[in-house]
PDB file of C-alpha atoms in Angstrom:
ATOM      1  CA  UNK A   1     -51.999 212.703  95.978  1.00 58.00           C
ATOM      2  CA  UNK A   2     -53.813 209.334  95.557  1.00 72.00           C
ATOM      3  CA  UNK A   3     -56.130 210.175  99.020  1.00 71.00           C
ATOM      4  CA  UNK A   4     -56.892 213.571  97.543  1.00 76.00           C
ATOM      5  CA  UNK A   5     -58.591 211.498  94.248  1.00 84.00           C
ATOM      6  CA  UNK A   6     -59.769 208.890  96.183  1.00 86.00           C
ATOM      7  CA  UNK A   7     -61.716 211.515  98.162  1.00 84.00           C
ATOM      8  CA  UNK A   8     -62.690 213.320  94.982  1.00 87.00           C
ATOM      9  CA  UNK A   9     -63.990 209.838  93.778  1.00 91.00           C
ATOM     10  CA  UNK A  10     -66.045 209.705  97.153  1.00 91.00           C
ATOM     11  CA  UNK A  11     -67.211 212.984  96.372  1.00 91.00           C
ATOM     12  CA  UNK A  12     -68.713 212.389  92.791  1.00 93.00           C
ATOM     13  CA  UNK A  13     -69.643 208.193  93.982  1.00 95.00           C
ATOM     14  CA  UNK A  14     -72.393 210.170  96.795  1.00 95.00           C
ATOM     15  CA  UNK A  15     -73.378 212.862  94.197  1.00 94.00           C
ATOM     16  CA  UNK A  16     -71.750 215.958  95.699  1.00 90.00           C
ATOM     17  CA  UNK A  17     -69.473 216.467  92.519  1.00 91.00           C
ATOM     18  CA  UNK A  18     -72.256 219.352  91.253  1.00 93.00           C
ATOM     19  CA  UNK A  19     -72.233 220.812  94.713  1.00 92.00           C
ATOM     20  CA  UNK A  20     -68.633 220.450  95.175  1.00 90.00           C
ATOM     21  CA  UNK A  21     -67.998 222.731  92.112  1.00 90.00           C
ATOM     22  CA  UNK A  22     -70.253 225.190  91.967  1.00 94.00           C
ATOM     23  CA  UNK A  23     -70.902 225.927  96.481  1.00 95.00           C
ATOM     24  CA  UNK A  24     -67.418 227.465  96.900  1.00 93.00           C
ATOM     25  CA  UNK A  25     -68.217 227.012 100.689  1.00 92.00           C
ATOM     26  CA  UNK A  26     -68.670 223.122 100.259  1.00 90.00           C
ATOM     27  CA  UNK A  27     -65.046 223.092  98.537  1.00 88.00           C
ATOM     28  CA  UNK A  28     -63.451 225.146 100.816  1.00 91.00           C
ATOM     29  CA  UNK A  29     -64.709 222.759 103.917  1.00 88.00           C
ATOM     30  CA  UNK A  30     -63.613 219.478 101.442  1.00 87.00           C
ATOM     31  CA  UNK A  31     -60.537 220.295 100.796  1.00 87.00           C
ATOM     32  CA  UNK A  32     -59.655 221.487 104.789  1.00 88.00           C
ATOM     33  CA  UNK A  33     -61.092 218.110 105.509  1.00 85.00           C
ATOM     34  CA  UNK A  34     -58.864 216.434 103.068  1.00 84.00           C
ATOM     35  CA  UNK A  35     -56.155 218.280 104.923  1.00 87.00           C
ATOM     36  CA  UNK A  36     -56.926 216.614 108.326  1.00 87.00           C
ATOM     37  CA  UNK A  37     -54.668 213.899 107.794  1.00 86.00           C
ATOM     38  CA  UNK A  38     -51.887 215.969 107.563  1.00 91.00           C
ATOM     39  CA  UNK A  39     -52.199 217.889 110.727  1.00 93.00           C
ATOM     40  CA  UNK A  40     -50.643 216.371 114.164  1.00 96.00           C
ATOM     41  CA  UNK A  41     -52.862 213.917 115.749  1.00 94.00           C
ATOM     42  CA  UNK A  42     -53.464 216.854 119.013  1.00 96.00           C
ATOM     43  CA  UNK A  43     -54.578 219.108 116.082  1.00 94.00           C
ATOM     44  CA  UNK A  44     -57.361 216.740 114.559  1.00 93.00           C
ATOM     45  CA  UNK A  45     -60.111 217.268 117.004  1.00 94.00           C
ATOM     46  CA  UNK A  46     -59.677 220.572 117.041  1.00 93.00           C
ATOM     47  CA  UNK A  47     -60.050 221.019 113.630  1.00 90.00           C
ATOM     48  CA  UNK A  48     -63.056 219.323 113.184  1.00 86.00           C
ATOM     49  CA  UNK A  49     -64.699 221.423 116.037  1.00 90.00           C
ATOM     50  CA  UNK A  50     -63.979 224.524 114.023  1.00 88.00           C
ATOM     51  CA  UNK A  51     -64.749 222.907 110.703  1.00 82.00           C
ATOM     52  CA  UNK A  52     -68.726 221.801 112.210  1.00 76.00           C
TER      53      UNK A  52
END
């Protein structure tokens, strides 16, 4: 729980908070990023392939 605010900190520190709540396509890709950690290292690149 702590990374997920500490990346919702980032979020609102670089001025994305606005964007963040109101582009429902710039939360969904933030909180799959956010998710990253979680997935098995094999997984991560991957992911961020399909995320670009």
């Amino acid at each position: 729980m702590k990374k997920t605010h500490a990346v919702l900190r980032r979020i609102n520190i670089v001025g994305l908070k606005t964007t963040y709540e109101r582009r429902e396509a710039v939360h969904a890709l933030m909180r799959k990023l956010m998710a990253v950690p979680f997935l098995p290292g094999t997984h991560i690149p991957r992911a961020f392939r399909r995320y670009k």
